[in-house]
PDB file of C-alpha atoms in Angstrom:
ATOM      1  CA  ARG A   1       7.204  15.172 -20.593  1.00 92.00           C
ATOM      2  CA  ARG A   2       8.654  17.884 -17.607  1.00 96.00           C
ATOM      3  CA  PHE A   3      11.429  17.114 -15.072  1.00 97.00           C
ATOM      4  CA  THR A   4      10.547  18.538 -11.403  1.00 97.00           C
ATOM      5  CA  ARG A   5      13.271  18.593  -9.050  1.00 97.00           C
ATOM      6  CA  PHE A   6      11.584  18.154  -5.742  1.00 98.00           C
ATOM      7  CA  PRO A   7      14.143  20.258  -2.568  1.00 97.00           C
ATOM      8  CA  MET A   8      16.607  18.122  -1.081  1.00 97.00           C
ATOM      9  CA  VAL A   9      15.543  16.161   2.763  1.00 98.00           C
ATOM     10  CA  SER A  10      17.460  15.244   5.143  1.00 97.00           C
ATOM     11  CA  MET A  11      17.761  11.834   6.293  1.00 97.00           C
ATOM     12  CA  SER A  12      17.761  12.401   9.836  1.00 97.00           C
ATOM     13  CA  ILE A  13      14.478  12.471   9.714  1.00 98.00           C
ATOM     14  CA  VAL A  14      14.013  10.100   7.336  1.00 98.00           C
ATOM     15  CA  LYS A  15      15.338   7.459  10.052  1.00 97.00           C
ATOM     16  CA  ARG A  16      13.726   9.403  12.777  1.00 97.00           C
ATOM     17  CA  ILE A  17      10.012   7.708  11.699  1.00 98.00           C
ATOM     18  CA  LYS A  18      11.811   4.185  10.349  1.00 97.00           C
ATOM     19  CA  GLU A  19      13.017   3.970  13.674  1.00 97.00           C
ATOM     20  CA  LYS A  20       9.950   5.262  15.858  1.00 96.00           C
ATOM     21  CA  HIS A  21       7.574   3.344  13.408  1.00 96.00           C
ATOM     22  CA  HIS A  22      10.406  -0.098  13.428  1.00 96.00           C
ATOM     23  CA  CYS A  23       9.989   0.264   9.733  1.00 96.00           C
ATOM     24  CA  SER A  24      12.326   0.627   6.211  1.00 96.00           C
ATOM     25  CA  VAL A  25      13.920   2.932   4.977  1.00 96.00           C
ATOM     26  CA  ASN A  26      11.720   3.123   2.026  1.00 96.00           C
ATOM     27  CA  ASP A  27       8.777   2.042   3.632  1.00 97.00           C
ATOM     28  CA  VAL A  28       9.025   5.995   4.943  1.00 98.00           C
ATOM     29  CA  LEU A  29      10.225   6.777   1.550  1.00 98.00           C
ATOM     30  CA  MET A  30       6.787   5.228   0.143  1.00 98.00           C
ATOM     31  CA  ALA A  31       4.210   5.997   2.809  1.00 98.00           C
ATOM     32  CA  VAL A  32       5.898  10.084   1.930  1.00 98.00           C
ATOM     33  CA  LEU A  33       4.823   9.940  -1.510  1.00 98.00           C
ATOM     34  CA  VAL A  34       1.814   8.409  -1.448  1.00 98.00           C
ATOM     35  CA  GLY A  35       0.301  11.247   0.906  1.00 97.00           C
ATOM     36  CA  ALA A  36       2.398  14.235  -1.050  1.00 98.00           C
ATOM     37  CA  LEU A  37       0.682  12.470  -4.478  1.00 98.00           C
ATOM     38  CA  ARG A  38      -3.252  11.826  -2.186  1.00 97.00           C
ATOM     39  CA  ARG A  39      -2.396  16.190  -1.144  1.00 97.00           C
ATOM     40  CA  TYR A  40      -1.912  17.247  -4.496  1.00 97.00           C
ATOM     41  CA  GLY A  41      -4.905  15.177  -5.845  1.00 96.00           C
ATOM     42  CA  ALA A  42      -7.544  16.521  -3.349  1.00 96.00           C
ATOM     43  CA  GLU A  43      -6.100  19.618  -3.259  1.00 95.00           C
ATOM     44  CA  VAL A  44      -4.470  21.310  -6.386  1.00 95.00           C
ATOM     45  CA  ARG A  45      -6.657  18.857  -8.833  1.00 95.00           C
ATOM     46  CA  GLY A  46      -9.831  19.109  -6.573  1.00 93.00           C
ATOM     47  CA  ASP A  47     -10.283  15.420  -6.551  1.00 93.00           C
ATOM     48  CA  MET A  48     -13.602  14.688  -4.516  1.00 92.00           C
ATOM     49  CA  GLN A  49     -12.175  11.299  -4.412  1.00 93.00           C
ATOM     50  CA  LEU A  50      -9.519  11.699  -2.893  1.00 93.00           C
ATOM     51  CA  LYS A  51     -11.172  13.793  -0.126  1.00 88.00           C
ATOM     52  CA  ALA A  52     -12.229  12.821   2.985  1.00 81.00           C
ATOM     53  CA  GLY A  53     -14.617  10.685   2.453  1.00 80.00           C
ATOM     54  CA  GLY A  54     -13.774   9.654  -0.845  1.00 82.00           C
ATOM     55  CA  GLY A  55     -14.020   5.899  -0.794  1.00 86.00           C
ATOM     56  CA  ARG A  56     -11.732   2.541  -1.391  1.00 90.00           C
ATOM     57  CA  LEU A  57      -9.431   3.413  -4.582  1.00 93.00           C
ATOM     58  CA  GLU A  58      -6.830   1.321  -6.429  1.00 94.00           C
ATOM     59  CA  PHE A  59      -3.610   2.653  -7.088  1.00 96.00           C
ATOM     60  CA  LYS A  60      -0.930   0.972  -8.897  1.00 96.00           C
ATOM     61  CA  SER A  61       2.798   1.245  -8.932  1.00 96.00           C
ATOM     62  CA  ILE A  62       5.417  -0.056 -10.734  1.00 94.00           C
ATOM     63  CA  VAL A  63       8.514   0.019  -8.995  1.00 94.00           C
ATOM     64  CA  MET A  64      11.838  -1.784  -9.489  1.00 87.00           C
ATOM     65  CA  ILE A  65      13.211  -4.294  -6.995  1.00 82.00           C
ATOM     66  CA  GLY A  66      17.497  -4.648  -7.646  1.00 76.00           C
ATOM     67  CA  LEU A  67      18.394  -9.137  -7.734  1.00 72.00           C
ATOM     68  CA  PRO A  68      22.182  -8.883  -6.708  1.00 69.00           C
ATOM     69  CA  ARG A  69      24.068 -11.485  -9.163  1.00 69.00           C
ATOM     70  CA  PRO A  70      26.389 -14.340  -7.707  1.00 73.00           C
ATOM     71  CA  ILE A  71      30.607 -13.716  -7.455  1.00 75.00           C
ATOM     72  CA  ASP A  72      32.037 -14.513 -10.155  1.00 76.00           C
ATOM     73  CA  GLU A  73      36.030 -14.645  -9.573  1.00 79.00           C
ATOM     74  CA  SER A  74      36.348 -13.575 -13.475  1.00 81.00           C
ATOM     75  CA  ASN A  75      34.301 -11.310 -13.723  1.00 76.00           C
ATOM     76  CA  LEU A  76      34.163  -8.866 -10.409  1.00 72.00           C
ATOM     77  CA  ALA A  77      33.106  -6.030 -11.856  1.00 73.00           C
ATOM     78  CA  GLY A  78      29.776  -7.898 -13.751  1.00 69.00           C
ATOM     79  CA  GLY A  79      29.280  -9.463  -9.444  1.00 67.00           C
ATOM     80  CA  LEU A  80      28.631  -5.278  -8.380  1.00 67.00           C
ATOM     81  CA  THR A  81      25.610  -4.965 -10.866  1.00 69.00           C
ATOM     82  CA  ASN A  82      21.787  -5.912 -10.521  1.00 68.00           C
ATOM     83  CA  LYS A  83      19.294  -7.922 -12.107  1.00 71.00           C
ATOM     84  CA  MET A  84      16.142  -5.193 -12.186  1.00 77.00           C
ATOM     85  CA  LEU A  85      12.800  -7.167 -11.413  1.00 81.00           C
ATOM     86  CA  PHE A  86      10.133  -4.743 -12.320  1.00 86.00           C
ATOM     87  CA  VAL A  87       6.896  -5.523 -10.697  1.00 90.00           C
ATOM     88  CA  SER A  88       3.764  -4.475  -9.469  1.00 92.00           C
ATOM     89  CA  CYS A  89       2.505  -3.202  -6.133  1.00 95.00           C
ATOM     90  CA  PRO A  90      -0.647  -1.074  -4.382  1.00 96.00           C
ATOM     91  CA  LEU A  91      -0.294   1.699  -2.794  1.00 97.00           C
ATOM     92  CA  PRO A  92      -3.109   3.421  -0.465  1.00 97.00           C
ATOM     93  CA  ILE A  93      -3.965   5.894  -1.684  1.00 97.00           C
ATOM     94  CA  ASP A  94      -7.279   6.525  -0.238  1.00 96.00           C
ATOM     95  CA  GLU A  95      -5.960   6.386   3.205  1.00 96.00           C
ATOM     96  CA  PRO A  96      -7.101   9.481   4.675  1.00 95.00           C
ATOM     97  CA  THR A  97      -4.328   9.061   8.268  1.00 96.00           C
ATOM     98  CA  PRO A  98      -0.437   8.983   7.725  1.00 97.00           C
ATOM     99  CA  LEU A  99      -0.307   6.283  10.090  1.00 97.00           C
ATOM    100  CA  GLY A 100      -2.490   4.435   8.036  1.00 97.00           C
ATOM    101  CA  ARG A 101      -1.265   4.751   5.149  1.00 97.00           C
ATOM    102  CA  LEU A 102       1.942   3.280   6.909  1.00 98.00           C
ATOM    103  CA  GLU A 103       0.753   0.903   8.312  1.00 97.00           C
ATOM    104  CA  ARG A 104      -0.503  -0.185   5.100  1.00 97.00           C
ATOM    105  CA  THR A 105       2.531   0.572   2.574  1.00 97.00           C
ATOM    106  CA  ILE A 106       4.133  -1.635   4.523  1.00 97.00           C
ATOM    107  CA  ALA A 107       2.013  -4.262   4.191  1.00 96.00           C
ATOM    108  CA  ALA A 108       2.221  -3.686   0.843  1.00 96.00           C
ATOM    109  CA  PHE A 109       5.894  -4.298   0.793  1.00 94.00           C
ATOM    110  CA  ASN A 110       5.935  -7.047   3.020  1.00 93.00           C
ATOM    111  CA  ASN A 111       4.519  -8.668   0.221  1.00 90.00           C
ATOM    112  CA  LEU A 112       6.466  -8.088  -1.917  1.00 88.00           C
ATOM    113  CA  LYS A 113      10.047  -9.259   0.021  1.00 83.00           C
ATOM    114  CA  SER A 114       8.732 -13.385  -0.183  1.00 80.00           C
ATOM    115  CA  PRO A 115      11.636 -15.491  -1.378  1.00 79.00           C
ATOM    116  CA  SER A 116       8.947 -17.697  -3.153  1.00 80.00           C
ATOM    117  CA  TYR A 117       7.142 -14.563  -4.921  1.00 78.00           C
ATOM    118  CA  ILE A 118      10.316 -12.868  -5.812  1.00 78.00           C
ATOM    119  CA  ALA A 119      12.151 -16.372  -7.168  1.00 80.00           C
ATOM    120  CA  GLY A 120       8.463 -16.499  -8.714  1.00 82.00           C
ATOM    121  CA  MET A 121       8.957 -13.221 -10.709  1.00 77.00           C
ATOM    122  CA  ALA A 122      11.831 -13.650 -11.849  1.00 76.00           C
ATOM    123  CA  GLY A 123      11.371 -17.029 -13.296  1.00 80.00           C
ATOM    124  CA  LEU A 124       9.020 -16.285 -15.571  1.00 75.00           C
ATOM    125  CA  THR A 125      10.443 -13.193 -16.210  1.00 78.00           C
ATOM    126  CA  SER A 126      13.317 -14.130 -17.453  1.00 79.00           C
ATOM    127  CA  PHE A 127      11.467 -17.155 -19.167  1.00 76.00           C
ATOM    128  CA  VAL A 128       9.160 -15.075 -20.862  1.00 77.00           C
ATOM    129  CA  ASN A 129      12.529 -12.516 -22.370  1.00 76.00           C
ATOM    130  CA  SER A 130      13.563 -15.323 -23.177  1.00 81.00           C
ATOM    131  CA  VAL A 131      11.010 -16.846 -25.426  1.00 84.00           C
ATOM    132  CA  ALA A 132       8.108 -14.379 -26.421  1.00 81.00           C
ATOM    133  CA  PRO A 133       8.178 -12.400 -30.301  1.00 87.00           C
ATOM    134  CA  THR A 134       9.167  -8.999 -29.741  1.00 87.00           C
ATOM    135  CA  SER A 135       5.186  -8.632 -30.836  1.00 87.00           C
ATOM    136  CA  VAL A 136       4.107  -9.986 -27.932  1.00 83.00           C
ATOM    137  CA  LEU A 137       6.776  -7.896 -25.405  1.00 83.00           C
ATOM    138  CA  ARG A 138       5.773  -4.912 -26.465  1.00 87.00           C
ATOM    139  CA  LYS A 139       1.580  -5.764 -26.516  1.00 89.00           C
ATOM    140  CA  THR A 140       2.611  -7.526 -22.777  1.00 83.00           C
ATOM    141  CA  ALA A 141       4.843  -4.079 -21.791  1.00 85.00           C
ATOM    142  CA  SER A 142       1.931  -1.821 -23.040  1.00 90.00           C
ATOM    143  CA  GLU A 143      -1.353  -3.796 -20.793  1.00 90.00           C
ATOM    144  CA  VAL A 144       1.537  -3.554 -17.592  1.00 89.00           C
ATOM    145  CA  PHE A 145       2.143  -0.075 -18.580  1.00 90.00           C
ATOM    146  CA  SER A 146      -1.973   0.918 -18.505  1.00 93.00           C
ATOM    147  CA  LYS A 147      -2.655  -0.832 -15.370  1.00 94.00           C
ATOM    148  CA  HIS A 148      -0.663   1.455 -13.135  1.00 96.00           C
ATOM    149  CA  SER A 149      -0.366   5.223 -12.227  1.00 96.00           C
ATOM    150  CA  VAL A 150       3.483   5.870 -11.898  1.00 97.00           C
ATOM    151  CA  LEU A 151       6.423   3.973 -11.631  1.00 97.00           C
ATOM    152  CA  VAL A 152       8.887   4.476  -8.870  1.00 96.00           C
ATOM    153  CA  THR A 153      12.549   3.420  -8.427  1.00 94.00           C
ATOM    154  CA  ASN A 154      14.343   4.010  -4.664  1.00 93.00           C
ATOM    155  CA  VAL A 155      18.705   3.576  -5.131  1.00 90.00           C
ATOM    156  CA  PRO A 156      20.182   4.293  -2.270  1.00 91.00           C
ATOM    157  CA  SER A 157      23.907   5.771  -3.545  1.00 92.00           C
ATOM    158  CA  PHE A 158      27.227   7.395  -2.060  1.00 92.00           C
ATOM    159  CA  SER A 159      26.822   8.042   1.910  1.00 94.00           C
ATOM    160  CA  VAL A 160      29.917  10.796   1.239  1.00 94.00           C
ATOM    161  CA  PRO A 161      30.252  13.675  -0.522  1.00 92.00           C
ATOM    162  CA  VAL A 162      32.211  12.626  -4.309  1.00 92.00           C
ATOM    163  CA  LYS A 163      33.982  13.975  -6.539  1.00 90.00           C
ATOM    164  CA  ILE A 164      33.843  14.198 -10.278  1.00 86.00           C
ATOM    165  CA  PRO A 165      37.191  13.854 -11.358  1.00 84.00           C
ATOM    166  CA  GLU A 166      38.336  12.442  -8.066  1.00 79.00           C
ATOM    167  CA  GLU A 167      41.488  14.780  -8.586  1.00 83.00           C
ATOM    168  CA  GLN A 168      40.421  18.756  -8.164  1.00 82.00           C
ATOM    169  CA  GLY A 169      37.216  18.306  -9.117  1.00 85.00           C
ATOM    170  CA  SER A 170      33.781  20.014  -8.188  1.00 89.00           C
ATOM    171  CA  GLU A 171      32.105  18.249  -5.624  1.00 91.00           C
ATOM    172  CA  MET A 172      28.387  16.697  -6.463  1.00 92.00           C
ATOM    173  CA  ARG A 173      26.158  18.582  -4.361  1.00 93.00           C
ATOM    174  CA  GLU A 174      22.977  16.112  -5.251  1.00 94.00           C
ATOM    175  CA  MET A 175      21.930  13.251  -7.731  1.00 95.00           C
ATOM    176  CA  HIS A 176      19.102  12.311  -9.926  1.00 95.00           C
ATOM    177  CA  MET A 177      18.146  10.361 -12.034  1.00 92.00           C
ATOM    178  CA  VAL A 178      16.298  11.524 -15.065  1.00 94.00           C
ATOM    179  CA  PHE A 179      13.799   9.472 -17.084  1.00 91.00           C
ATOM    180  CA  PRO A 180      11.015  10.250 -19.656  1.00 92.00           C
ATOM    181  CA  ASN A 181       9.023   7.239 -18.740  1.00 93.00           C
ATOM    182  CA  ILE A 182       5.417   6.444 -20.237  1.00 92.00           C
ATOM    183  CA  ILE A 183       3.886   6.567 -17.334  1.00 96.00           C
ATOM    184  CA  PRO A 184       4.289   9.103 -14.921  1.00 97.00           C
ATOM    185  CA  GLN A 185       8.352   8.259 -12.998  1.00 97.00           C
ATOM    186  CA  VAL A 186       9.130   9.801  -9.127  1.00 98.00           C
ATOM    187  CA  SER A 187      12.978   8.899  -8.511  1.00 97.00           C
ATOM    188  CA  MET A 188      14.465   8.700  -5.555  1.00 97.00           C
ATOM    189  CA  ILE A 189      18.329   8.841  -4.711  1.00 96.00           C
ATOM    190  CA  THR A 190      19.754   8.694  -0.678  1.00 96.00           C
ATOM    191  CA  TYR A 191      23.164  10.783  -1.349  1.00 97.00           C
ATOM    192  CA  ASN A 192      25.458  11.902   1.307  1.00 96.00           C
ATOM    193  CA  GLY A 193      22.909  12.394   4.087  1.00 96.00           C
ATOM    194  CA  HIS A 194      19.701  13.324   1.792  1.00 97.00           C
ATOM    195  CA  VAL A 195      17.248  11.808  -0.168  1.00 98.00           C
ATOM    196  CA  CYS A 196      17.700  13.301  -4.097  1.00 98.00           C
ATOM    197  CA  CYS A 197      13.688  13.435  -5.330  1.00 98.00           C
ATOM    198  CA  ASN A 198      12.103  14.682  -8.919  1.00 98.00           C
ATOM    199  CA  ILE A 199       9.187  13.388 -11.003  1.00 98.00           C
ATOM    200  CA  VAL A 200       9.062  13.207 -14.931  1.00 98.00           C
ATOM    201  CA  ALA A 201       5.563  13.541 -16.025  1.00 97.00           C
ATOM    202  CA  ASP A 202       2.937  15.194 -18.951  1.00 96.00           C
ATOM    203  CA  PRO A 203       2.103  18.544 -17.351  1.00 95.00           C
ATOM    204  CA  GLY A 204      -1.418  17.422 -18.637  1.00 94.00           C
ATOM    205  CA  LEU A 205      -0.904  14.849 -15.920  1.00 93.00           C
ATOM    206  CA  TYR A 206       0.904  16.921 -13.649  1.00 96.00           C
ATOM    207  CA  PRO A 207       0.423  20.686 -14.411  1.00 95.00           C
ATOM    208  CA  GLN A 208       1.429  22.191 -10.909  1.00 95.00           C
ATOM    209  CA  PRO A 209       4.360  19.732  -9.909  1.00 96.00           C
ATOM    210  CA  GLU A 210       6.400  22.031  -7.815  1.00 97.00           C
ATOM    211  CA  ALA A 211       2.966  22.338  -5.706  1.00 97.00           C
ATOM    212  CA  LEU A 212       3.760  18.507  -5.209  1.00 98.00           C
ATOM    213  CA  SER A 213       7.114  19.025  -4.447  1.00 97.00           C
ATOM    214  CA  GLN A 214       6.490  20.927  -1.855  1.00 97.00           C
ATOM    215  CA  ILE A 215       3.643  19.545  -0.546  1.00 98.00           C
ATOM    216  CA  PHE A 216       6.157  16.009  -0.513  1.00 98.00           C
ATOM    217  CA  VAL A 217       8.571  17.856   1.975  1.00 98.00           C
ATOM    218  CA  GLU A 218       6.303  18.697   4.226  1.00 98.00           C
ATOM    219  CA  GLU A 219       4.727  15.210   4.493  1.00 98.00           C
ATOM    220  CA  PHE A 220       7.834  14.121   6.602  1.00 98.00           C
ATOM    221  CA  ASP A 221       6.770  16.298   8.876  1.00 97.00           C
ATOM    222  CA  VAL A 222       3.244  15.229   8.531  1.00 97.00           C
ATOM    223  CA  LEU A 223       4.814  11.087   9.489  1.00 97.00           C
ATOM    224  CA  GLU A 224       7.185  12.534  11.889  1.00 97.00           C
ATOM    225  CA  ASN A 225       4.159  14.419  13.980  1.00 95.00           C
ATOM    226  CA  ALA A 226       1.345  11.381  13.790  1.00 90.00           C
TER     227      ALA A 226
END
């Protein structure tokens, strides 16, 4: 697997797009990402299905959802952690227009926000993890990963600069989660007014990841001006 850092993007342009289209930060980031992946496939890899007139395509991502834990007065630190739920989300890589991709991305993530859906997925995940033998869990995980093209995490972090250690420490300029997964993994963290993004992927699938990183940055301007 190869790690590729994307140039940082100011949250100011993310917020302008968010306010213009009345959507969430996550909606903007995911629409930009899928636009970048579409252009990378068409322009860099020469995939005819991703060029204009390529027709309908199925492109699914595994996304991470954080479920807050209830506050326990005897374990306050535990209440600050999240229970992670991984769910499947279709992404509109076949949509040729930036606004069309944003609209379909918003709709896809709105579907994931249904309380009944979240409760059902959380309950099913907990049940399977508690009763299924390891062999079944491994087979299930293998099949889930094989049916998805990418795993994406998008996590908000500190909104101000952080020093480590606090006294006489160095200020962190950016923050990344680097995870070598079975399928390509895109990790986004918002930190100190910027989006920090990277991809960890098989070089055989993403032979020119630096091109993808530049396209990712360009797609913010494309979406803002659409």
